[in-house]
Each structure stands twice: as structure tokens, then as C-alpha cells.
Amino acid sequence: MQTYDILVWGASGFTGKLVAEYLYRQYGSSGDLKWALAGRNRKKLQAVRTAIGASSEDLDVLVADAADLESLRELVQQTRVVCSTVGPYAQYGTGLVQACAEAGVDYCDLTGEVHWMRQMIEQHASAASASGARIVHTCGFDSIPSDMGVLFVQQTMFERHGVYAKQVKYRAKDFKGGFSGGTVASMLNMMDEAENDPTINEIMQHPYALNPSDDNGGLDGPDRKDAFYDEDFSAWAAPFMMAGINTRVVRRTQALMDHPYGHEFRYDEATLMKDGPIGAVSAVALSLATSTMMSANAFGPARRLIARMLPSPGEGPDQAERENGYFKIAVLAKHPTDASKNILAHVDGDKDPGYGSTAKMLAESAICLAKDGLNTQGGFWTPASAMGSALLRRLNDNAGVKFTVAT
Ligand SMILES: NC(=O)c1ccc[n+]([C@@H]2O[C@H](COP(=O)([O-])OP(=O)(O)OC[C@H]3O[C@@H](n4cnc5c(N)ncnc54)[C@H](OP(=O)(O)O)[C@@H]3O)[C@@H](O)[C@H]2O)c1
């Protein structure tokens, strides 16, 4: 029997605790939303419950283990949606996706592990279609601002001009925040796996890696690694570290929605710098730093050395860093024939991107799946293709992620 709307799986982890804190603060435990904490360690989960100000009368604690499929099957039967923060997902996430896909239970997570998502789609899409489970990866900073930003700017273009843009550009203008140990562990695990299996690197480099295999071509090429001048923004630009994930998600959305923006649609992401010589120098510096970091990370011993300087699992930016953090993104939709009709949108977050804002985006995605009566069938979706305007409203109204039209 489905006792709960949502289970927060991994509530003892750094991000899981933030999701639980947000749900308890915003929705409490005695209202319309029935939810509980879940993970592998009862004592830790009970401590999280106390830390967020709840008691055993408010919130249940459920225990299972990511390595024990039967325990996951029992767990997921009790809920409509599982909201998972247990990562690295390629290490700990496969059984849970399988259990949800088989049981018809909706699922959302924070993975940015493209090769793992590809595997999950290949292995469990038919089970999810048959059972009705809606599986939605990438419901955090990767890739909600990108995927929902494109949806928003294209909706605006269509409302104003009756056409869709054939090209959308995402430009990260400014952001402040840090990394958690779980994110570091996920990046390291992905590089370790790629070192042992060259096909993983091929998947990660493929611009349409998440598209259905019979629809995985288009005009977009590999992610840019250089500094370049962007005439549309009159400013210099450099690579954006999340582009390798976000662009794949946006392109999958296009394919799942049957190409509403046309087969010639192009999408790219970059970090925006200033105009003039200072902008040029900082764009070159960022692109060199990104390439150096990628090369060092590709080499096992250097990767492990770098990892020692970064947070361990369970650690991450403190409350002040999260509260003082933010992100500001510009999303430009280019009108197909008339540049004076281009639409510039902003996506702004009121907390640090990776944790304060991510926890709210994930929690609202889970509630959207549980409560918003979406007309979405079972299968592997993206945030925009699964939840569309319903999620846009929730992000704007509740999550401090504002989508606005600048011009
Ligand atoms: N896309 C984004 O924007 C974004 C943002 C933030 C985080 N993330 C991703 O979210 C994931 C979590 O990050 P984090 O920093 O919160 O990690 P974390 O603090 O290390 O937490 C990991 C969680 O996984 C649990 N876990 C580990 N092994 C398990 C097992 N065998 N069975 C059940 N639970 C198990 C841990 O339980 P214990 O407490 O019992 O050890 C803990 O609750 C990472 O993959 C990270 O990359 C993505």
C-alpha cells in the first residue's frame, strides 16, 4: 500500500538532509503531503529528523540498502515517488531505478552521470513504460535551469511571435557556491569508470548522448573548449563546466517532445565574461583552467591528489555559504528571421546553485510528480518533458528560482 507521497532516499547525506529540511519547513508533516525519511542507517536518519526539528510522531524513518534489491522493492511499494540523493548514482543508484521502474513508482534524482543515465534508459525504459513509472534524472542545478530555461524562453517566443527559436544560448553570468563530498565522489567515480572503459568517454563526448538511439543526430557538435567572443551578448565567453550534462538533457527533451523547435534546433552553454581586454583575458584563463583540470582529472594519480583537497562524502558548503550563494543565468532565444524579436530570459536562484537551490528544485520536482496530476506516461523523461509548466510554476512560486523575461 502506498502510505507516502514522497520518500527522501539518502536523507542522511549532505543534500538529502537539505531536501528534508526544506520539505519540513515548507510543507510540515501533518498537511496534504505525506512523506518520510529513508536511507540505510536508522540512527543517522533519526538524528536528521531531530536536527530538522521533527519527532517520531511527525516523520517515519524507513531503512533499506542500495545493494539489496529486495529491500528496495519493499521500500518503493510504500510510496508514490522516490526522491533520491544517494550518489554516486552509478555506484548506488541502479537497483533503485530498477525497483521503481518495475513497480510503477515515480522517481527523481540529482545525477549528472550521463553514461549511467544512458545505461538506465537502455535497461529499464520498457519496464517503466509498462508499469507507468515516470523516471526523471537531473532535477538539480544540472539540469533544471537549462531544461526549464529553454522551455520558458521558447514558450515566451511562441506567445509573442507565434514561432519557436531555432537557436537558444545559455550563458552562466554569475554564481557563488561550493562543492559537496558526494559531488566530488560522483565526478571521481565517473572518471574512474571512464579510465577503465573507453566507451564511457565516447558516450560522455557525444552531443546527443541521451537521445533515443534512432534520433541522436543534429546540428550541435562537441562542447566548445575555447574562449570566444559572443556577438549576441557583446562579451567574451568560456566553457561552462556543466555543459556536458545540461546540453544532453535539453537535446533529449527536444527529441522526447517530438522536436517542437525543429530538427535544425541548436543549443549550447558557456560562461559569460566581460567585454574588452579584461573579458578576453579572463575567458582565455578560464578555458585554460578548465582544460588543465580536465587533463589532470583524466589521469588517475593526479585525480586522487586533487580529491584529497576537496570535501569528503557528507561534507559541503556551510549554511552561510548556501544562504549567501546565488546564480544568474541568461538564456537567449534567437528569432528565426528577425533579430529585433530575440527573447532574452533570466533564470536566477536565491541560494547557492549546488545545494541550497538544488535541494529546493529536487523537492519541488518530487511534489510535482506526486501531486500535480501530470499528463505524463511511464518512461524516462527530462524535467521539462515530464513536468513542463507545472514545474515552472513551482520553481517560481516556491523554490526561489525565478524565470523572467528581460527583453
Ligand atoms: N545535480 C546537482 O546539481 C547536484 C547537486 C548536489 C548533489 N548532487 C549529487 O547528489 C549525490 C549526493 O551528494 P551528497 O553530497 O549529498 O552526498 P553524501 O553527503 O555523500 O550523501 C550520500 C548519501 O548516500 C547514502 N548511501 C551511500 N551508500 C549507500 C547504500 N549502500 N545504501 C543506501 N544509502 C547509501 C549515504 O548514507 P549514509 O549517511 O548512511 O552514509 C548518504 O545518505 C551525488 O551523486 C552528487 O553528485 C548533484
Coordinates of C-alpha atoms and ligand atoms in Angstrom, one line a residue:
M1 CA 0.0 0.0 0.0
Q2 CA 1.3 3.5 -0.8
T3 CA 1.4 5.2 2.5
Y4 CA 3.5 8.1 1.4
D5 CA 3.6 10.6 -1.4
I6 CA 7.4 11.0 -1.2
L7 CA 10.3 9.2 0.3
V8 CA 13.5 11.2 0.6
W9 CA 16.1 8.4 -0.1
G10 CA 19.5 9.3 1.3
A11 CA 18.2 11.8 3.9
S12 CA 21.3 11.3 6.0
G13 CA 23.6 12.7 3.3
F14 CA 24.5 16.3 2.8
T15 CA 22.0 17.1 0.1
G16 CA 19.3 14.7 1.4
K17 CA 19.2 16.5 4.7
L18 CA 18.7 19.8 2.9
V19 CA 15.8 18.3 1.0
A20 CA 14.3 17.0 4.2
E21 CA 14.8 20.4 5.9
Y22 CA 13.1 22.2 3.1
L23 CA 10.1 19.8 3.0
Y24 CA 9.6 20.0 6.7
R25 CA 9.9 23.8 6.8
Q26 CA 7.6 24.4 3.8
Y27 CA 5.1 21.5 4.0
G28 CA 5.3 20.2 7.6
S29 CA 4.2 16.7 8.3
S30 CA 0.5 16.8 9.1
G31 CA -0.8 18.5 5.9
D32 CA -1.6 17.2 2.5
L33 CA 1.9 16.0 1.7
K34 CA 2.7 12.6 3.3
W35 CA 6.5 12.0 3.3
A36 CA 9.2 10.2 5.2
L37 CA 12.9 9.8 5.5
A38 CA 14.7 6.8 4.1
G39 CA 18.2 5.5 3.9
R40 CA 20.5 2.7 5.1
N41 CA 21.2 3.8 8.6
R42 CA 18.3 4.3 11.1
K43 CA 20.3 6.1 13.7
K44 CA 21.6 8.7 11.3
L45 CA 18.1 9.2 9.8
Q46 CA 16.7 9.7 13.3
A47 CA 19.4 12.2 14.0
V48 CA 18.5 14.1 10.8
R49 CA 14.8 14.0 11.9
T50 CA 15.7 15.6 15.2
A51 CA 18.1 18.1 13.6
I52 CA 15.3 19.4 11.3
G53 CA 13.0 19.9 14.3
A54 CA 10.7 16.9 13.7
S55 CA 9.9 14.0 16.0
S56 CA 8.9 10.3 15.5
E57 CA 5.3 11.4 15.6
D58 CA 5.9 13.7 12.7
L59 CA 8.0 11.7 10.3
D60 CA 8.7 8.0 9.8
V61 CA 12.1 6.6 9.1
L62 CA 12.4 3.7 6.6
V63 CA 15.5 1.6 6.1
A64 CA 16.8 -0.3 3.1
D65 CA 20.2 -0.8 1.4
A66 CA 21.1 0.3 -2.1
A67 CA 22.9 -3.1 -2.6
D68 CA 19.9 -5.2 -1.6
L69 CA 17.3 -5.2 -4.4
E70 CA 14.6 -6.9 -2.3
S71 CA 14.9 -4.3 0.4
L72 CA 14.5 -1.6 -2.3
R73 CA 11.4 -3.3 -3.8
E74 CA 9.8 -3.4 -0.3
L75 CA 10.7 0.3 0.2
V76 CA 9.3 1.7 -3.1
Q77 CA 6.0 -0.1 -2.7
Q78 CA 5.2 2.2 0.1
T79 CA 5.3 5.5 -1.9
R80 CA 4.2 7.3 -5.0
V81 CA 7.5 9.0 -5.6
V82 CA 11.1 8.3 -4.6
C83 CA 13.3 11.4 -4.4
S84 CA 16.9 10.1 -4.4
T85 CA 20.1 11.8 -3.2
V86 CA 22.1 8.7 -2.9
G87 CA 25.2 9.0 -5.1
P88 CA 27.5 8.3 -6.9
Y89 CA 24.4 7.1 -8.7
A90 CA 26.4 4.8 -11.0
Q91 CA 27.6 3.1 -7.8
Y92 CA 24.5 3.0 -5.7
G93 CA 21.5 4.0 -7.9
T94 CA 20.9 1.2 -10.3
G95 CA 18.8 -1.1 -8.1
L96 CA 16.5 1.7 -7.0
V97 CA 15.8 2.8 -10.6
Q98 CA 15.0 -0.9 -11.4
A99 CA 12.7 -1.2 -8.4
C100 CA 10.8 2.0 -9.3
A101 CA 10.6 1.1 -13.0
E102 CA 9.2 -2.3 -12.2
A103 CA 6.7 -1.2 -9.6
G104 CA 5.3 1.9 -11.4
V105 CA 6.7 4.2 -8.8
D106 CA 7.8 7.7 -9.9
Y107 CA 11.4 8.7 -9.3
C108 CA 13.5 11.8 -9.4
D109 CA 17.2 12.4 -8.6
L110 CA 20.3 14.7 -8.9
T111 CA 22.5 12.6 -11.1
G112 CA 24.8 14.3 -13.6
E113 CA 26.3 10.9 -14.7
V114 CA 25.5 10.8 -18.4
H115 CA 26.8 7.3 -19.0
W116 CA 24.8 5.9 -16.1
M117 CA 21.6 7.6 -17.3
R118 CA 22.2 6.1 -20.8
Q119 CA 22.5 2.7 -19.2
M120 CA 19.4 3.2 -17.1
I121 CA 17.4 4.2 -20.2
E122 CA 18.6 1.2 -22.1
Q123 CA 18.0 -1.3 -19.3
H124 CA 14.7 -0.1 -17.7
A125 CA 12.8 2.1 -20.2
S126 CA 10.5 -0.7 -21.3
A127 CA 9.7 -1.7 -17.7
A128 CA 8.9 2.0 -16.8
S129 CA 6.6 2.3 -19.9
A130 CA 4.8 -0.8 -19.0
S131 CA 4.4 0.0 -15.3
G132 CA 3.7 3.7 -15.7
A133 CA 6.7 4.8 -13.6
R134 CA 7.9 8.3 -14.6
I135 CA 11.7 8.4 -14.1
V136 CA 13.3 11.8 -14.1
H137 CA 17.0 12.3 -13.7
T138 CA 18.9 15.7 -13.4
C139 CA 16.4 17.6 -11.1
G140 CA 19.0 19.8 -9.6
F141 CA 21.2 22.7 -10.8
D142 CA 22.1 20.2 -13.5
S143 CA 19.8 20.4 -15.4
I144 CA 16.7 22.3 -14.3
P145 CA 17.8 25.9 -15.1
S146 CA 18.9 24.7 -18.5
D147 CA 16.0 22.5 -19.4
M148 CA 13.3 24.7 -17.9
G149 CA 15.0 27.9 -19.1
V150 CA 14.8 26.7 -22.7
L151 CA 11.1 25.7 -22.2
F152 CA 10.4 29.1 -20.7
V153 CA 12.1 31.2 -23.3
Q154 CA 10.6 29.1 -26.1
Q155 CA 7.1 29.5 -24.6
T156 CA 7.6 33.2 -24.5
M157 CA 8.9 33.3 -28.1
F158 CA 5.8 31.4 -29.2
E159 CA 3.4 33.6 -27.2
R160 CA 4.9 36.8 -28.6
H161 CA 5.8 35.9 -32.1
G162 CA 4.0 32.6 -33.0
V163 CA 7.3 30.8 -33.8
Y164 CA 10.0 28.9 -31.9
A165 CA 13.6 29.9 -31.9
K166 CA 15.9 27.6 -33.9
Q167 CA 18.8 28.5 -31.6
V168 CA 19.0 29.0 -27.9
K169 CA 22.1 30.1 -25.9
Y170 CA 22.5 29.6 -22.2
R171 CA 25.1 31.8 -20.6
A172 CA 26.1 31.5 -16.9
K173 CA 26.6 35.1 -15.9
D174 CA 27.4 34.9 -12.2
F175 CA 27.2 32.3 -9.5
K176 CA 28.5 31.7 -6.0
G177 CA 28.7 28.3 -4.2
G178 CA 30.8 25.3 -3.4
F179 CA 31.0 21.5 -3.8
S180 CA 30.0 18.7 -1.6
G181 CA 31.9 15.4 -1.0
G182 CA 29.1 13.5 -2.7
T183 CA 29.5 15.5 -5.9
V184 CA 33.3 15.1 -5.8
A185 CA 32.8 11.3 -5.3
S186 CA 30.5 11.2 -8.2
M187 CA 32.9 13.1 -10.5
L188 CA 35.8 10.8 -9.4
N189 CA 33.8 7.7 -9.9
M190 CA 32.8 8.8 -13.4
M191 CA 36.4 9.4 -14.3
D192 CA 37.5 6.1 -12.8
E193 CA 34.9 4.3 -14.8
A194 CA 35.8 6.1 -18.0
E195 CA 39.5 5.2 -17.4
N196 CA 38.6 1.5 -17.3
D197 CA 36.0 1.6 -20.1
P198 CA 36.7 3.8 -23.2
T199 CA 33.1 3.5 -24.4
I200 CA 32.1 5.6 -21.4
N201 CA 34.2 8.5 -22.6
E202 CA 32.6 8.2 -26.1
I203 CA 29.2 8.4 -24.5
M204 CA 30.1 11.5 -22.4
Q205 CA 31.6 13.2 -25.5
H206 CA 28.5 12.5 -27.7
P207 CA 26.5 15.7 -28.0
Y208 CA 23.2 13.7 -28.3
A209 CA 24.3 11.0 -25.7
L210 CA 20.9 10.9 -24.0
N211 CA 18.7 10.9 -27.2
P212 CA 16.8 7.8 -28.3
S213 CA 19.3 5.8 -30.4
D214 CA 17.3 6.2 -33.6
D215 CA 17.1 10.0 -33.1
N216 CA 20.6 11.0 -31.9
G217 CA 21.8 13.4 -34.6
G218 CA 21.5 17.1 -35.2
L219 CA 23.4 20.3 -35.8
D220 CA 25.2 20.6 -32.5
G221 CA 28.8 19.4 -32.3
P222 CA 31.1 18.8 -29.4
D223 CA 31.1 21.3 -26.4
R224 CA 33.4 24.3 -27.1
K225 CA 36.6 24.2 -25.1
D226 CA 38.0 27.6 -26.2
A227 CA 37.5 31.2 -25.3
F228 CA 35.4 33.1 -27.9
Y229 CA 33.7 36.4 -28.4
D230 CA 29.9 36.2 -28.3
E231 CA 28.4 38.9 -30.6
D232 CA 24.9 38.2 -29.2
F233 CA 26.0 39.2 -25.7
S234 CA 28.7 41.7 -26.8
A235 CA 31.0 39.9 -24.3
W236 CA 33.7 37.2 -24.1
A237 CA 32.7 33.6 -23.2
A238 CA 34.5 30.5 -22.0
P239 CA 33.4 26.8 -21.4
F240 CA 30.8 26.1 -18.7
M241 CA 31.6 23.1 -16.5
M242 CA 28.1 21.7 -16.6
A243 CA 27.5 22.0 -20.3
G244 CA 28.4 18.3 -20.9
I245 CA 25.4 17.3 -18.9
N246 CA 22.9 20.0 -19.4
T247 CA 23.1 20.2 -23.2
R248 CA 22.4 16.4 -23.4
V249 CA 19.3 16.8 -21.3
V250 CA 18.0 19.8 -23.3
R251 CA 18.5 17.8 -26.5
R252 CA 16.8 14.8 -25.1
T253 CA 13.8 16.9 -24.1
Q254 CA 13.6 18.1 -27.8
A255 CA 13.5 14.5 -29.0
L256 CA 11.0 13.3 -26.4
M257 CA 8.7 16.2 -27.3
D258 CA 9.0 15.3 -31.0
H259 CA 11.1 18.2 -32.0
P260 CA 8.8 21.2 -31.5
Y261 CA 11.7 23.6 -32.3
G262 CA 12.5 21.7 -35.5
H263 CA 15.3 19.4 -36.5
E264 CA 17.7 22.3 -37.0
F265 CA 17.5 23.4 -33.4
R266 CA 20.8 24.3 -31.8
Y267 CA 21.7 24.7 -28.1
D268 CA 24.9 25.5 -26.3
E269 CA 26.1 26.6 -22.9
A270 CA 29.0 28.9 -21.9
T271 CA 30.2 31.1 -19.1
L272 CA 29.8 34.8 -19.9
M273 CA 32.7 37.2 -19.2
K274 CA 33.0 40.9 -19.6
D275 CA 33.6 42.8 -22.9
G276 CA 37.1 44.3 -23.7
P277 CA 40.6 43.1 -22.8
I278 CA 39.7 42.1 -19.2
G279 CA 36.9 39.9 -20.6
A280 CA 39.3 38.4 -23.2
V281 CA 42.0 37.6 -20.7
S282 CA 39.6 36.1 -18.1
A283 CA 37.9 34.0 -20.9
V284 CA 41.2 32.6 -22.0
A285 CA 42.2 32.0 -18.4
L286 CA 39.0 30.1 -17.6
S287 CA 39.2 28.0 -20.8
L288 CA 42.9 27.1 -20.0
A289 CA 42.0 26.3 -16.4
T290 CA 39.1 24.1 -17.5
S291 CA 41.3 22.2 -20.0
T292 CA 44.1 21.7 -17.4
M293 CA 41.6 20.5 -14.8
M294 CA 40.1 18.0 -17.3
S295 CA 43.5 16.7 -18.3
A296 CA 44.6 16.3 -14.7
N297 CA 41.4 14.6 -13.8
A298 CA 41.7 12.2 -16.6
F299 CA 45.0 11.0 -15.0
G300 CA 44.2 8.7 -12.0
P301 CA 47.1 9.7 -9.6
A302 CA 46.5 13.4 -10.2
R303 CA 42.8 12.9 -9.8
R304 CA 43.3 11.3 -6.4
L305 CA 45.7 14.0 -5.3
I306 CA 43.1 16.7 -6.2
A307 CA 40.4 14.8 -4.4
R308 CA 42.3 15.0 -1.2
M309 CA 42.0 18.7 -1.2
L310 CA 38.2 18.6 -1.8
P311 CA 35.4 17.8 0.7
S312 CA 34.7 14.2 1.7
P313 CA 31.3 12.5 1.5
G314 CA 28.8 14.1 4.0
E315 CA 30.6 17.5 3.8
G316 CA 29.7 20.6 1.8
P317 CA 29.2 24.3 1.9
D318 CA 28.0 25.6 5.3
Q319 CA 24.8 27.4 5.9
A320 CA 26.3 30.9 5.4
E321 CA 27.8 29.8 2.1
R322 CA 24.5 28.4 1.0
E323 CA 22.5 31.5 2.1
N324 CA 24.9 33.9 0.6
G325 CA 25.1 31.9 -2.6
Y326 CA 23.2 32.6 -5.8
F327 CA 23.2 32.0 -9.6
K328 CA 22.3 34.3 -12.5
I329 CA 21.8 32.8 -16.0
A330 CA 20.9 34.4 -19.3
V331 CA 19.0 32.4 -21.8
L332 CA 18.7 33.9 -25.3
A333 CA 16.3 32.6 -27.9
K334 CA 17.1 33.8 -31.4
H335 CA 14.1 34.6 -33.6
P336 CA 14.4 32.7 -36.9
T337 CA 14.3 35.7 -39.1
D338 CA 14.2 39.0 -37.1
A339 CA 16.9 39.7 -34.5
S340 CA 14.8 42.5 -33.1
K341 CA 12.4 39.9 -31.9
N342 CA 15.0 37.8 -30.0
I343 CA 13.9 37.0 -26.4
L344 CA 16.4 37.3 -23.5
A345 CA 15.3 35.5 -20.3
H346 CA 16.9 35.3 -16.9
V347 CA 17.0 32.3 -14.6
D348 CA 18.0 33.5 -11.1
G349 CA 18.4 31.4 -8.0
D350 CA 18.4 32.8 -4.4
K351 CA 20.7 30.3 -2.9
D352 CA 24.0 28.6 -3.9
P353 CA 23.4 26.5 -7.0
G354 CA 24.6 23.1 -5.9
Y355 CA 22.9 22.6 -2.6
G356 CA 20.6 25.4 -1.3
S357 CA 18.8 25.8 -4.6
T358 CA 19.3 22.2 -5.8
A359 CA 17.5 20.9 -2.6
K360 CA 14.5 23.1 -3.3
M361 CA 14.4 22.2 -7.1
L362 CA 14.6 18.5 -6.3
A363 CA 11.9 18.7 -3.6
E364 CA 9.5 20.6 -5.8
S365 CA 10.1 18.2 -8.7
A366 CA 9.2 15.3 -6.3
I367 CA 6.0 17.1 -5.2
C368 CA 5.2 18.0 -8.8
L369 CA 5.3 14.3 -9.7
A370 CA 3.3 13.3 -6.7
K371 CA 0.6 16.0 -6.6
D372 CA 0.2 17.9 -9.9
G373 CA -1.8 15.4 -11.9
L374 CA 0.6 15.4 -14.8
N375 CA -0.5 14.0 -18.0
T376 CA 2.8 12.1 -18.5
Q377 CA 3.0 8.4 -19.2
G378 CA 5.6 6.0 -17.8
G379 CA 9.1 6.2 -19.2
F380 CA 12.4 8.0 -18.8
W381 CA 11.8 11.7 -19.1
T382 CA 13.6 15.0 -18.5
P383 CA 12.4 17.7 -16.1
A384 CA 10.9 19.8 -18.9
S385 CA 9.3 17.0 -20.8
A386 CA 7.9 15.3 -17.7
M387 CA 6.7 18.3 -15.7
G388 CA 6.7 21.4 -18.0
S389 CA 4.6 24.4 -16.9
A390 CA 3.6 22.8 -13.6
L391 CA 7.2 22.7 -12.5
L392 CA 7.9 26.2 -13.8
R393 CA 5.2 27.5 -11.6
R394 CA 6.5 25.6 -8.5
L395 CA 10.1 26.8 -9.1
N396 CA 9.0 30.4 -9.4
D397 CA 6.5 30.4 -6.6
N398 CA 8.2 28.1 -4.0
A399 CA 11.8 27.3 -4.9
G400 CA 13.3 30.8 -5.3
V401 CA 14.2 30.1 -8.9
K402 CA 12.8 32.9 -11.0
F403 CA 12.3 32.8 -14.7
T404 CA 11.8 36.3 -16.1
V405 CA 11.8 38.0 -19.5
A406 CA 14.5 40.7 -19.7
T407 CA 13.7 41.8 -23.3
Ligands
LIG1 N1 23.0 17.8 -10.0 C1 23.2 18.6 -9.0 O1 23.0 19.8 -9.1 C2 23.7 18.0 -7.7 C3 23.8 18.8 -6.5 C4 24.2 18.2 -5.3 C5 24.5 16.9 -5.3 N2 24.4 16.1 -6.4 C6 24.6 14.7 -6.4 O2 23.9 14.1 -5.3 C7 24.6 13.0 -4.8 C8 24.7 13.1 -3.3 O3 25.6 14.2 -2.9 P1 25.8 14.5 -1.4 O4 26.9 15.5 -1.3 O5 24.6 14.8 -0.7 O6 26.4 13.0 -0.9 P2 26.7 12.5 0.6 O7 26.6 13.5 1.6 O8 27.9 11.6 0.5 O9 25.4 11.5 0.8 C9 25.3 10.3 0.2 C10 24.1 9.5 0.7 O10 24.1 8.2 0.1 C11 23.9 7.3 1.2 N3 24.4 6.0 0.8 C12 25.7 5.6 0.5 N4 25.8 4.3 0.2 C13 24.5 3.8 0.4 C14 23.9 2.5 0.4 N5 24.7 1.4 0.1 N6 22.6 2.4 0.6 C15 21.9 3.4 1.0 N7 22.3 4.7 1.1 C16 23.7 4.9 0.8 C17 24.6 7.9 2.4 O11 24.1 7.2 3.5 P3 25.0 7.3 4.9 O12 24.7 8.6 5.5 O13 24.4 6.2 5.7 O14 26.4 7.1 4.6 C18 24.1 9.3 2.2 O15 22.8 9.4 2.7 C19 25.9 12.9 -5.5 O16 25.8 12.0 -6.5 C20 26.1 14.3 -6.1 O17 26.9 14.4 -7.3 C21 24.0 16.7 -7.6

